[in-house]
CSV table of C-alpha atoms in Angstrom, one decimal:
chain,number,residue,atom,x,y,z
A,223,MET,CA,15.5,-100.7,10.8
A,224,ARG,CA,13.9,-103.2,13.1
A,225,PHE,CA,10.5,-102.4,11.7
A,226,ALA,CA,11.8,-102.8,8.3
A,227,ARG,CA,13.2,-106.2,8.9
A,228,SER,CA,10.0,-107.3,10.7
A,229,GLY,CA,8.0,-106.0,7.7
A,230,TRP,CA,10.1,-108.1,5.4
A,231,HIS,CA,9.8,-111.2,7.5
A,232,LEU,CA,6.0,-110.5,7.9
A,233,ALA,CA,5.8,-110.2,4.1
A,234,LEU,CA,7.5,-113.5,3.7
A,235,LEU,CA,5.3,-115.2,6.3
A,236,LEU,CA,2.2,-113.8,4.8
A,237,ALA,CA,3.3,-115.0,1.4
A,238,SER,CA,3.9,-118.5,2.8
A,239,VAL,CA,0.6,-118.5,4.7
A,240,GLY,CA,-1.2,-117.2,1.7
A,241,LEU,CA,0.3,-120.1,-0.4
A,242,VAL,CA,-0.8,-122.7,2.2
A,243,SER,CA,-4.2,-121.0,2.6
A,244,SER,CA,-4.7,-120.9,-1.1
A,245,GLY,CA,-3.9,-124.6,-1.3
A,246,ASN,CA,-6.3,-125.4,1.4
A,247,GLY,CA,-8.9,-123.2,0.1
A,248,ASN,CA,-8.7,-124.9,-3.2
A,249,GLY,CA,-9.1,-128.2,-1.6
A,250,GLN,CA,-12.1,-127.0,0.4
A,251,GLY,CA,-13.5,-125.4,-2.7
A,252,ARG,CA,-13.4,-128.6,-4.3
A,253,ARG,CA,-15.1,-130.1,-1.3
A,254,GLY,CA,-17.3,-127.4,0.1
A,255,GLY,CA,-17.7,-125.1,-2.9
A,256,GLY,CA,-15.9,-122.1,-1.2
A,257,GLU,CA,-17.7,-121.9,2.0
A,258,ARG,CA,-15.4,-119.4,3.6
A,259,ARG,CA,-13.5,-116.3,2.4
A,260,ARG,CA,-10.0,-115.3,3.4
A,261,LYS,CA,-9.6,-112.8,6.3
A,262,LEU,CA,-8.0,-109.5,5.1
A,263,HIS,CA,-6.7,-106.5,7.2
A,264,ARG,CA,-6.5,-103.0,5.5
A,265,VAL,CA,-4.6,-100.1,7.1
A,266,GLN,CA,-5.0,-96.5,5.7
A,267,HIS,CA,-2.0,-94.2,6.1
A,268,GLY,CA,-2.5,-90.9,4.5
A,269,GLN,CA,-3.1,-91.4,0.8
A,270,CYS,CA,-1.7,-95.0,0.9
A,271,SER,CA,-3.5,-98.1,2.0
A,272,TYR,CA,-2.0,-101.4,3.1
A,273,THR,CA,-3.9,-104.7,2.8
A,274,PHE,CA,-2.7,-107.7,4.9
A,275,ILE,CA,-3.9,-111.3,4.4
A,276,LEU,CA,-4.3,-112.9,7.7
A,277,PRO,CA,-3.9,-116.7,8.2
A,278,GLU,CA,-7.0,-118.9,9.0
A,279,MET,CA,-6.4,-121.1,11.9
A,280,GLU,CA,-9.2,-123.5,11.3
A,281,SER,CA,-8.1,-124.2,7.8
A,282,CYS,CA,-4.7,-125.0,9.2
A,283,GLN,CA,-6.3,-127.4,11.7
A,284,GLY,CA,-8.5,-129.1,9.1
A,285,GLY,CA,-5.5,-129.7,7.0
A,286,SER,CA,-3.7,-131.5,9.8
A,287,GLU,CA,-6.6,-133.7,10.4
A,288,GLN,CA,-7.0,-134.5,6.8
A,289,LYS,CA,-3.3,-135.3,6.8
A,290,SER,CA,-3.5,-137.6,9.6
A,291,GLY,CA,-6.5,-139.3,8.0
A,292,THR,CA,-5.7,-139.5,4.4
A,293,ASN,CA,-2.1,-138.4,4.4
A,294,VAL,CA,-2.7,-136.3,1.4
A,295,VAL,CA,-1.7,-132.5,1.3
A,296,GLN,CA,-2.4,-130.3,-1.7
A,297,ARG,CA,0.2,-127.6,-2.2
A,298,ASP,CA,0.6,-124.9,-4.8
A,299,SER,CA,4.3,-125.3,-4.8
A,300,PRO,CA,6.4,-128.4,-4.3
A,301,PRO,CA,7.8,-129.0,-0.8
A,302,ALA,CA,11.4,-128.2,-0.2
A,303,ASP,CA,12.6,-131.0,2.0
A,304,GLY,CA,9.5,-133.1,2.7
A,305,GLU,CA,6.2,-132.4,4.5
A,306,TRP,CA,6.0,-129.5,7.1
A,307,PRO,CA,5.6,-130.9,10.5
A,308,VAL,CA,2.9,-129.8,12.9
A,309,GLN,CA,5.4,-128.2,15.2
A,310,LYS,CA,6.5,-125.9,12.5
A,311,LEU,CA,2.9,-124.9,11.7
A,312,GLN,CA,2.4,-124.2,15.4
A,313,HIS,CA,5.6,-122.2,15.5
A,314,LEU,CA,4.4,-120.3,12.4
A,315,GLU,CA,1.0,-119.7,14.1
A,316,SER,CA,2.6,-118.4,17.3
A,317,ALA,CA,4.8,-116.2,15.0
A,318,MET,CA,1.8,-115.1,13.1
A,319,GLU,CA,0.0,-114.1,16.3
A,320,ASN,CA,3.1,-112.2,17.5
A,321,ASN,CA,3.2,-110.5,14.2
A,322,THR,CA,-0.5,-109.8,14.3
A,323,GLN,CA,0.0,-108.2,17.7
A,324,TRP,CA,2.9,-106.3,16.3
A,325,LEU,CA,0.8,-105.2,13.4
A,326,LEU,CA,-2.0,-104.1,15.8
A,327,LYS,CA,0.5,-102.1,17.7
A,328,LEU,CA,1.9,-100.7,14.5
A,329,GLU,CA,-1.6,-99.8,13.4
A,330,ASN,CA,-2.2,-98.0,16.8
A,331,TYR,CA,1.0,-96.2,16.4
A,332,ILE,CA,0.1,-95.2,12.9
A,333,HIS,CA,-3.3,-94.0,14.1
A,334,GLN,CA,-1.6,-92.0,16.9
A,335,LYS,CA,0.8,-90.5,14.4
A,336,THR,CA,-2.0,-89.8,12.0
A,337,GLY,CA,-3.9,-88.0,14.8
A,338,MET,CA,-0.9,-86.0,15.6
A,339,VAL,CA,-0.5,-85.2,12.0
A,340,HIS,CA,-4.1,-84.2,11.7
A,341,PHE,CA,-3.6,-82.0,14.9
A,342,GLN,CA,-0.5,-80.5,13.4
A,343,ALA,CA,-2.4,-80.0,10.1
A,344,ASP,CA,-5.2,-78.2,12.0
A,345,ALA,CA,-2.7,-76.2,13.8
A,346,VAL,CA,-0.9,-75.4,10.6
A,347,HIS,CA,-4.3,-74.6,9.0
A,348,ASN,CA,-5.2,-72.3,11.9
A,349,GLN,CA,-1.8,-70.7,11.7
A,350,THR,CA,-2.2,-70.3,8.0
A,351,ALA,CA,-5.6,-68.8,8.4
A,352,THR,CA,-4.2,-66.4,11.1
A,353,MET,CA,-1.3,-65.7,8.8
A,354,LEU,CA,-3.7,-65.2,5.9
A,355,GLU,CA,-5.8,-62.8,8.0
A,356,ILE,CA,-2.7,-61.0,9.1
A,357,GLY,CA,-1.5,-60.9,5.5
A,358,THR,CA,-4.9,-59.6,4.4
A,359,ASN,CA,-4.8,-56.9,7.0
A,360,LEU,CA,-1.3,-56.1,6.0
A,361,LEU,CA,-2.3,-56.0,2.4
A,362,THR,CA,-5.2,-53.7,3.2
A,363,GLN,CA,-3.0,-51.4,5.3
A,364,THR,CA,-0.3,-51.5,2.6
A,365,ALA,CA,-3.0,-50.6,0.0
A,366,GLU,CA,-4.2,-47.7,2.2
A,367,GLN,CA,-0.6,-46.6,2.8
A,368,THR,CA,0.1,-47.0,-0.9
A,369,ARG,CA,-2.9,-44.8,-1.7
A,370,LYS,CA,-1.9,-42.2,0.8
A,371,LEU,CA,1.6,-42.4,-0.6
A,372,ASN,CA,0.3,-41.9,-4.0
A,373,VAL,CA,-1.8,-38.8,-2.9
A,374,VAL,CA,1.4,-37.5,-1.1
A,375,GLU,CA,3.4,-38.2,-4.2
A,376,ALA,CA,0.9,-36.4,-6.3
A,377,LYS,CA,1.0,-33.5,-4.0
A,378,VAL,CA,4.8,-33.5,-3.9
A,379,MET,CA,4.8,-33.7,-7.6
A,380,ASN,CA,2.4,-30.7,-7.9
A,381,GLN,CA,4.5,-28.8,-5.3
A,382,THR,CA,7.6,-29.8,-7.2
A,383,SER,CA,6.2,-28.6,-10.5
A,384,LYS,CA,5.1,-25.3,-8.9
A,385,ILE,CA,8.5,-24.8,-7.3
A,386,ALA,CA,10.1,-25.6,-10.7
A,387,ILE,CA,7.8,-23.0,-12.3
A,388,GLN,CA,8.7,-20.5,-9.7
A,389,LEU,CA,12.4,-21.2,-10.1
A,390,LEU,CA,12.0,-20.7,-13.8
A,391,GLU,CA,10.1,-17.4,-13.2
A,392,ASN,CA,12.7,-16.4,-10.7
A,393,SER,CA,15.5,-17.3,-13.1
A,394,LEU,CA,13.8,-15.2,-15.8
A,395,SER,CA,13.2,-12.3,-13.4
A,396,THR,CA,16.8,-12.7,-12.2
A,397,ASN,CA,18.0,-12.4,-15.8
A,398,LYS,CA,15.8,-9.4,-16.3
A,399,LEU,CA,17.2,-7.8,-13.2
A,400,GLU,CA,20.7,-8.6,-14.3
A,401,LYS,CA,20.0,-6.9,-17.6
A,402,GLU,CA,18.5,-3.9,-15.8
A,403,LEU,CA,21.4,-3.9,-13.3
A,404,LEU,CA,23.9,-3.8,-16.2
A,405,THR,CA,21.9,-1.0,-17.8
A,406,GLN,CA,21.8,0.9,-14.5
A,407,ILE,CA,25.5,0.3,-14.1
A,408,SER,CA,26.1,1.7,-17.5
A,409,GLU,CA,23.8,4.7,-16.7
A,410,ILE,CA,25.6,5.1,-13.4
A,411,SER,CA,28.9,5.2,-15.2
A,412,LYS,CA,27.6,7.8,-17.6
A,413,LEU,CA,26.1,9.8,-14.7
A,414,GLN,CA,29.5,9.6,-12.9
A,415,ASP,CA,31.2,11.0,-16.0
A,416,LYS,CA,28.7,13.7,-16.2
A,417,ASN,CA,29.0,14.3,-12.5
A,418,SER,CA,32.8,14.6,-12.8
A,419,ARG,CA,32.3,17.2,-15.6
A,420,LEU,CA,29.7,19.0,-13.5
A,421,GLU,CA,32.0,19.0,-10.5
A,422,SER,CA,34.7,20.6,-12.5
A,423,LYS,CA,32.2,23.2,-13.8
A,424,VAL,CA,30.9,23.7,-10.2
A,425,LEU,CA,34.5,24.3,-9.0
A,426,VAL,CA,34.9,26.9,-11.7
A,427,LEU,CA,31.6,28.5,-10.8
A,428,GLU,CA,32.5,28.5,-7.2
A,429,SER,CA,35.6,30.3,-7.9
A,430,LYS,CA,33.6,32.8,-9.9
A,431,GLN,CA,31.0,33.1,-7.2
A,432,ARG,CA,33.6,33.7,-4.7
A,433,THR,CA,34.9,36.6,-6.7
A,434,GLU,CA,31.3,37.8,-7.3
A,435,LEU,CA,30.6,37.5,-3.6
A,436,GLU,CA,33.5,39.6,-2.7
A,437,ASP,CA,32.4,42.1,-5.1
A,438,MET,CA,28.9,42.0,-3.8
A,439,ARG,CA,30.1,42.4,-0.2
A,440,GLU,CA,31.9,45.5,-1.3
A,441,GLU,CA,28.8,46.7,-3.1
A,442,LYS,CA,26.7,45.8,-0.1
A,443,GLU,CA,28.9,47.9,2.1
A,444,ARG,CA,28.6,50.8,-0.3
A,445,LEU,CA,24.9,50.3,-0.5
A,446,GLN,CA,24.6,50.2,3.3
A,447,ASP,CA,26.4,53.5,3.5
A,448,LEU,CA,24.1,54.9,0.8
A,449,VAL,CA,21.1,53.5,2.7
A,450,LYS,CA,22.3,55.2,5.9
A,451,ARG,CA,22.6,58.5,4.1
A,452,GLN,CA,19.3,58.0,2.3
A,453,THR,CA,17.6,57.1,5.7
A,454,ALA,CA,18.9,60.3,7.1
A,455,ALA,CA,17.6,62.1,4.1
A,456,ILE,CA,14.3,60.4,4.4
A,457,THR,CA,14.1,61.3,8.0
A,458,ALA,CA,14.6,64.9,7.2
A,459,LEU,CA,12.0,64.7,4.5
A,460,GLU,CA,9.5,63.2,6.9
A,461,ARG,CA,10.1,66.1,9.2
A,462,GLN,CA,9.6,68.5,6.4
A,463,LEU,CA,6.5,66.5,5.4
A,464,ARG,CA,5.0,66.9,8.9
A,465,VAL,CA,5.7,70.6,8.8
A,466,ALA,CA,4.1,70.8,5.3
A,467,SER,CA,1.1,68.7,6.6
A,468,THR,CA,0.6,71.2,9.5
A,469,ASN,CA,0.9,74.0,7.0
A,470,ASN,CA,-1.6,72.2,4.7
A,471,SER,CA,-4.1,71.9,7.5
A,472,ALA,CA,-3.7,75.6,8.1
A,473,LEU,CA,-4.2,76.2,4.5
A,474,GLN,CA,-7.3,74.0,4.5
A,475,ARG,CA,-8.8,76.0,7.4
A,476,GLN,CA,-8.1,79.2,5.5
A,477,HIS,CA,-9.7,77.6,2.5
A,478,GLN,CA,-12.8,76.8,4.5
A,479,GLN,CA,-12.9,80.4,5.8
A,480,LEU,CA,-12.6,81.6,2.2
A,481,MET,CA,-15.4,79.4,1.0
A,482,LYS,CA,-17.6,80.8,3.8
A,483,SER,CA,-16.7,84.2,2.8
A,484,VAL,CA,-17.5,83.4,-0.9
A,485,HIS,CA,-20.9,81.9,0.1
A,486,THR,CA,-21.6,85.1,2.0
A,487,LEU,CA,-20.6,87.2,-1.0
A,488,ILE,CA,-22.8,85.1,-3.2
A,489,GLY,CA,-25.7,85.6,-0.8
A,490,MET,CA,-25.1,89.3,-0.9
A,491,MET,CA,-24.9,89.3,-4.7
A,492,SER,CA,-28.1,87.3,-5.1
A,493,SER,CA,-30.1,90.5,-5.2
A,494,GLY,CA,-28.2,91.3,-8.5
A,495,THR,CA,-29.3,90.6,-12.0
A,496,GLY,CA,-30.6,87.0,-12.8
A,497,LYS,CA,-27.9,86.5,-15.4
A,498,ASN,CA,-25.1,87.2,-13.1
A,499,ALA,CA,-26.6,85.0,-10.4
A,500,HIS,CA,-27.0,82.1,-12.9
A,501,LEU,CA,-23.3,82.4,-14.0
A,502,GLN,CA,-22.2,82.5,-10.4
A,503,ARG,CA,-24.1,79.3,-9.6
A,504,ASN,CA,-22.6,77.5,-12.6
A,505,CYS,CA,-19.2,78.7,-11.6
A,506,PHE,CA,-19.4,77.3,-8.0
A,507,SER,CA,-21.5,74.2,-8.6
A,508,SER,CA,-18.5,71.9,-9.4
A,509,ASN,CA,-16.9,72.9,-6.2
A,510,GLU,CA,-19.9,72.1,-4.1
A,511,GLN,CA,-20.1,68.4,-5.4
A,512,HIS,CA,-19.2,65.8,-2.6
A,513,PHE,CA,-18.4,62.2,-3.7
A,514,ARG,CA,-18.3,59.3,-1.3
A,515,ASP,CA,-16.1,57.1,-3.7
A,516,CYS,CA,-15.0,57.0,-7.3
A,517,ALA,CA,-18.2,55.2,-8.4
A,518,GLU,CA,-20.3,58.4,-7.6
A,519,ALA,CA,-17.7,60.5,-9.4
A,520,TYR,CA,-18.0,58.2,-12.4
A,521,LYS,CA,-21.8,58.4,-12.3
A,522,SER,CA,-21.5,62.1,-12.2
A,523,GLY,CA,-19.9,62.1,-15.5
A,524,HIS,CA,-16.2,62.0,-14.6
A,525,ASN,CA,-14.8,59.1,-16.7
A,526,THR,CA,-11.1,60.0,-16.7
A,527,SER,CA,-8.7,58.1,-14.5
A,528,GLY,CA,-6.9,60.3,-12.0
A,529,VAL,CA,-6.8,61.8,-8.5
A,530,TYR,CA,-10.1,62.9,-7.1
A,531,HIS,CA,-11.3,64.3,-3.8
A,532,ILE,CA,-13.9,62.2,-1.9
A,533,TYR,CA,-15.5,62.6,1.5
A,534,ILE,CA,-15.2,59.4,3.5
A,535,GLY,CA,-17.8,58.8,6.3
A,536,ASP,CA,-18.3,61.8,8.6
A,537,MET,CA,-15.0,63.4,7.7
A,538,THR,CA,-15.3,67.1,6.9
A,539,GLU,CA,-12.1,67.2,5.0
A,540,PRO,CA,-11.9,65.5,1.6
A,541,THR,CA,-9.4,62.7,0.9
A,542,LYS,CA,-7.3,62.4,-2.2
A,543,VAL,CA,-7.7,59.0,-4.0
A,544,PHE,CA,-6.8,57.6,-7.3
A,545,CYS,CA,-9.9,56.6,-9.4
A,546,ASP,CA,-9.6,54.0,-12.1
A,547,MET,CA,-12.3,54.9,-14.6
A,548,VAL,CA,-11.3,52.4,-17.3
A,549,THR,CA,-10.8,48.9,-15.9
A,550,SER,CA,-13.9,46.7,-16.1
A,551,GLY,CA,-16.3,49.5,-16.5
A,552,GLY,CA,-14.5,52.1,-14.2
A,553,GLY,CA,-15.6,53.6,-10.9
A,554,TRP,CA,-12.9,51.9,-8.9
A,555,THR,CA,-11.3,53.5,-5.8
A,556,VAL,CA,-7.7,52.4,-5.7
A,557,PHE,CA,-6.3,51.8,-2.1
A,558,GLN,CA,-2.9,50.1,-3.0
A,559,ARG,CA,-0.6,50.7,-5.9
A,560,ARG,CA,2.9,49.3,-6.7
A,561,ALA,CA,4.7,50.1,-9.9
A,562,SER,CA,8.2,51.5,-9.5
A,563,GLY,CA,9.5,50.7,-6.0
A,564,SER,CA,9.7,54.5,-5.2
A,565,VAL,CA,7.8,54.1,-1.9
A,566,ASN,CA,9.1,52.0,1.0
A,567,PHE,CA,6.3,49.8,2.2
A,568,GLN,CA,8.1,48.7,5.4
A,569,LYS,CA,5.9,50.8,7.6
A,570,SER,CA,4.4,50.6,11.1
A,571,TRP,CA,0.9,49.9,12.2
A,572,LYS,CA,0.1,53.6,12.4
A,573,ASP,CA,1.4,54.2,8.9
A,574,TYR,CA,-0.7,51.5,7.4
A,575,LYS,CA,-3.7,52.8,9.4
A,576,LEU,CA,-3.5,56.4,8.1
A,577,GLY,CA,-2.0,55.6,4.7
A,578,PHE,CA,1.2,56.7,3.0
A,579,GLY,CA,2.6,57.6,-0.4
A,580,ASP,CA,1.2,59.6,-3.3
A,581,PRO,CA,-2.2,58.6,-4.8
A,582,SER,CA,-1.0,59.5,-8.2
A,583,GLY,CA,1.9,56.9,-7.8
A,584,GLU,CA,2.7,54.2,-5.3
A,585,HIS,CA,0.7,54.5,-2.1
A,586,TRP,CA,-1.5,52.8,0.5
A,587,LEU,CA,-4.7,54.7,1.1
A,588,GLY,CA,-5.0,53.6,4.8
A,589,ASN,CA,-6.8,50.8,6.6
A,590,GLU,CA,-9.1,53.2,8.4
A,591,ALA,CA,-10.2,54.8,5.2
A,592,VAL,CA,-10.9,51.4,3.5
A,593,HIS,CA,-12.8,50.4,6.7
A,594,LEU,CA,-15.0,53.5,6.5
A,595,ILE,CA,-15.7,53.2,2.7
A,596,THR,CA,-16.6,49.4,2.9
A,597,SER,CA,-18.9,50.1,5.9
A,598,GLN,CA,-21.1,52.5,3.8
A,599,ALA,CA,-22.4,49.6,1.5
A,600,GLN,CA,-21.4,46.3,0.1
A,601,TYR,CA,-18.3,46.5,-2.0
A,602,SER,CA,-16.4,44.4,-4.5
A,603,LEU,CA,-12.6,43.9,-4.5
A,604,ARG,CA,-10.4,43.7,-7.6
A,605,VAL,CA,-6.7,42.9,-7.6
A,606,GLU,CA,-4.7,43.7,-10.8
A,607,LEU,CA,-1.4,41.9,-11.3
A,608,LYS,CA,1.4,42.2,-13.8
A,609,ASP,CA,4.7,40.2,-14.1
A,610,TRP,CA,7.9,41.2,-15.7
A,611,GLU,CA,7.0,39.4,-18.9
A,612,GLU,CA,4.1,41.9,-19.3
A,613,ASN,CA,1.5,39.2,-18.6
A,614,GLY,CA,-1.5,40.5,-16.7
A,615,ALA,CA,-4.0,38.8,-14.5
A,616,TYR,CA,-6.7,39.8,-12.0
A,617,ALA,CA,-8.5,38.3,-9.0
A,618,LEU,CA,-12.2,39.5,-8.3
A,619,TYR,CA,-14.1,39.1,-5.1
A,620,ASP,CA,-17.8,39.9,-5.4
A,621,LYS,CA,-18.0,41.0,-1.7
A,622,PHE,CA,-15.3,42.6,0.4
A,623,GLN,CA,-15.5,44.2,3.8
A,624,LEU,CA,-12.7,45.4,6.2
A,625,ALA,CA,-13.4,45.5,10.0
A,626,GLY,CA,-12.2,48.3,12.3
A,627,GLU,CA,-9.0,48.7,14.2
A,628,LYS,CA,-10.3,46.9,17.3
A,629,GLN,CA,-10.8,43.9,15.1
A,630,GLN,CA,-7.3,44.2,13.7
A,631,TYR,CA,-8.7,45.3,10.3
A,632,ARG,CA,-9.8,41.8,9.5
A,633,TYR,CA,-11.2,41.3,6.0
A,634,HIS,CA,-14.1,39.2,4.8
A,635,LEU,CA,-14.3,37.9,1.2
A,636,TRP,CA,-16.8,36.0,-0.8
A,637,SER,CA,-17.0,34.6,-4.4
A,638,TYR,CA,-13.6,34.5,-6.0
A,639,SER,CA,-13.1,34.5,-9.8
A,640,GLY,CA,-10.5,35.7,-12.2
A,641,THR,CA,-7.3,34.8,-14.1
A,642,ALA,CA,-4.8,34.9,-11.3
A,643,GLY,CA,-5.1,31.2,-10.5
A,644,GLN,CA,-7.8,28.6,-10.1
A,645,GLN,CA,-8.2,29.5,-6.4
A,646,SER,CA,-7.6,32.5,-4.2
A,647,SER,CA,-4.2,33.5,-2.9
A,648,LEU,CA,-5.5,35.5,-0.1
A,649,ALA,CA,-5.7,33.9,3.3
A,650,SER,CA,-9.0,32.7,4.7
A,651,ASN,CA,-11.8,34.9,6.0
A,652,GLY,CA,-11.2,36.7,9.3
A,653,THR,CA,-7.5,37.0,9.0
A,654,GLY,CA,-6.0,40.0,10.9
A,655,PHE,CA,-3.6,42.6,9.5
A,656,SER,CA,0.0,42.5,10.7
A,657,THR,CA,3.0,44.8,10.6
A,658,ARG,CA,6.5,44.8,12.0
A,659,ASP,CA,5.3,46.3,15.3
A,660,ALA,CA,1.9,44.5,15.4
A,661,ASP,CA,2.0,40.7,15.1
A,662,ASN,CA,-1.6,39.4,14.4
A,663,ASP,CA,-0.7,36.3,12.3
A,664,LYS,CA,-1.2,32.7,13.2
A,665,CYS,CA,2.5,31.7,13.0
A,666,VAL,CA,4.9,31.5,16.0
A,667,CYS,CA,7.3,33.5,13.9
A,668,LYS,CA,6.6,37.2,12.9
A,669,CYS,CA,5.6,37.0,9.2
A,670,ALA,CA,5.8,40.8,8.8
A,671,LEU,CA,9.5,40.7,9.8
A,672,MET,CA,10.2,37.6,7.6
A,673,MET,CA,8.2,38.5,4.6
A,674,THR,CA,8.5,42.3,5.1
A,675,GLY,CA,5.7,44.9,4.8
A,676,GLY,CA,2.2,44.9,6.3
A,677,TRP,CA,-0.3,42.3,5.1
A,678,TRP,CA,-3.0,39.8,6.0
A,679,PHE,CA,-0.4,37.1,6.5
A,680,ASP,CA,-2.4,34.3,8.4
A,681,ALA,CA,0.5,31.8,8.6
A,682,CYS,CA,2.7,33.8,6.3
A,683,GLY,CA,0.2,32.9,3.6
A,684,LEU,CA,0.3,32.7,-0.2
A,685,SER,CA,0.4,36.3,-1.0
A,686,ASN,CA,2.1,39.6,0.0
A,687,LEU,CA,1.6,42.6,-2.3
A,688,ASN,CA,3.4,45.0,0.1
A,689,GLY,CA,6.7,43.1,0.0
A,690,ILE,CA,10.1,44.4,-1.2
A,691,PHE,CA,10.1,45.6,-4.8
A,692,TYR,CA,12.7,43.8,-6.8
A,693,THR,CA,13.7,44.9,-10.3
A,694,VAL,CA,13.8,42.6,-13.3
A,695,GLY,CA,16.6,40.0,-13.2
A,696,HIS,CA,16.6,40.0,-9.4
A,697,ASN,CA,12.9,39.1,-8.9
A,698,ILE,CA,13.4,35.3,-8.9
A,699,ARG,CA,13.6,33.2,-5.7
A,700,LYS,CA,12.5,36.1,-3.6
A,701,LEU,CA,10.2,34.9,-0.8
A,702,ASN,CA,9.9,38.4,0.6
A,703,GLY,CA,9.0,40.1,-2.6
A,704,ILE,CA,5.7,41.1,-4.2
A,705,LYS,CA,4.0,37.7,-4.6
A,706,TRP,CA,0.8,36.1,-5.6
A,707,HIS,CA,1.3,32.4,-5.3
A,708,HIS,CA,-1.3,31.0,-7.7
A,709,PHE,CA,-0.3,33.4,-10.4
A,710,ARG,CA,3.5,33.1,-10.7
A,711,GLY,CA,4.5,31.0,-7.7
A,712,PRO,CA,5.7,31.7,-4.1
A,713,SER,CA,9.0,33.2,-4.9
A,714,TYR,CA,8.4,35.4,-8.0
A,715,SER,CA,8.3,39.1,-7.3
A,716,LEU,CA,5.8,40.9,-9.6
A,717,GLN,CA,6.3,44.1,-11.6
A,718,SER,CA,3.1,46.0,-10.6
A,719,THR,CA,0.0,45.5,-8.5
A,720,SER,CA,-3.1,47.5,-7.6
A,721,MET,CA,-6.0,46.9,-5.2
A,722,MET,CA,-9.3,48.7,-5.8
A,723,ILE,CA,-12.9,48.6,-4.5
A,724,ARG,CA,-16.2,49.5,-6.0
A,725,PRO,CA,-19.9,49.1,-4.8
A,726,ALA,CA,-21.1,45.6,-5.6
A,727,ASP,CA,-24.2,46.9,-7.3
A,728,PHE,CA,-22.3,49.3,-9.6
């Protein structure tokens, strides 16, 4: 406020001095032609500039002298109360000087303020530049973060779309599963109804089966008694058979003696007529023929199937065998035959070695005889099969050989063919023969006891033609029956079988 009042006072004083100076200047202009110019003081403050007209002391003194000399003062405005005295002018000059000093101080202050303002402006400019740089960095970082956020957002959107698709697929699959579940539930309900009906039927069948089982137990007991009686009868028959065998051997010896006697008589009668000798030779020529197997008999003109006598190996006594002269060209020596169940095949090792049964019916020729025959030359094996539906099949092995007793009558087979399955049902080569009293199989169990009969079981195997004979209607689901796996399966008992051999080059 003090500066404001001084400023107003200064303005009034400057105006007064300006008026006086202008009057004096006019006078001097008239006299001196404007020799001097007015003194000005200009102050710049920001965008504003202040111009001050300073008083001229010399002009003021010249005026006073002129006044003292001529007593004439030119004024631009009329005086208020007479002429200004010199004291007032001096007072004004001192005031002007004071004001000038004040103005100088004010100018210095203004310059200081201006420097401070410039310094503050520079500081603000520096701060602004720093802030701009920081802002630029922040904007750059923000742009980078924004770009990364856009990438993340895009990935999130892709993942979200994938999840949405998966959810849609899951919902569809869930709907399908629900439909399938409903279908399964309905099927389960139907099956439960069927199961309940079947359970009722099973209960009825169980009651019937209990009755049948009781009847079967009674029948079993009766059969056991019958078996015991038959076993006793069979034992007695075996004793009679042994006696008959001994008698037969005696008869054979007598027959040989008779043959020697006949030969002697023939020699004695050889001196007779030629006609009688020729008739006698024709009469005895058929009795002198010795066949090693049925193939030789066939080649000798015997083409009718039946029982023949053959001489096996070095045996002096002939052996009765059944010769099949019809099947596949004939000449087959049959060593196993099953057709009626009349012969019990649950025999011992010795029985299977020597043979049992009747060659005209069910029989086993004997492992030793088969071994001796197949040791003479290379033989083929043919197995004839027939089920209870009268379906026939055969298995043919181009080469067959049976080892001796020391080798457990192991067989060797080559080149299978036939209609009894796409592959052989006989065990692999080198399988030993087993019976109830000679376990030579490859199973920890005794296959001959489980499967019954004597056979090349290996590990109980795929076949057993010497099992129990079951009649029709009782031949299903019989693991110990007469079976050939690749023909009718592992538990179907066949109607008839035969095993026969013939020279491979027949």
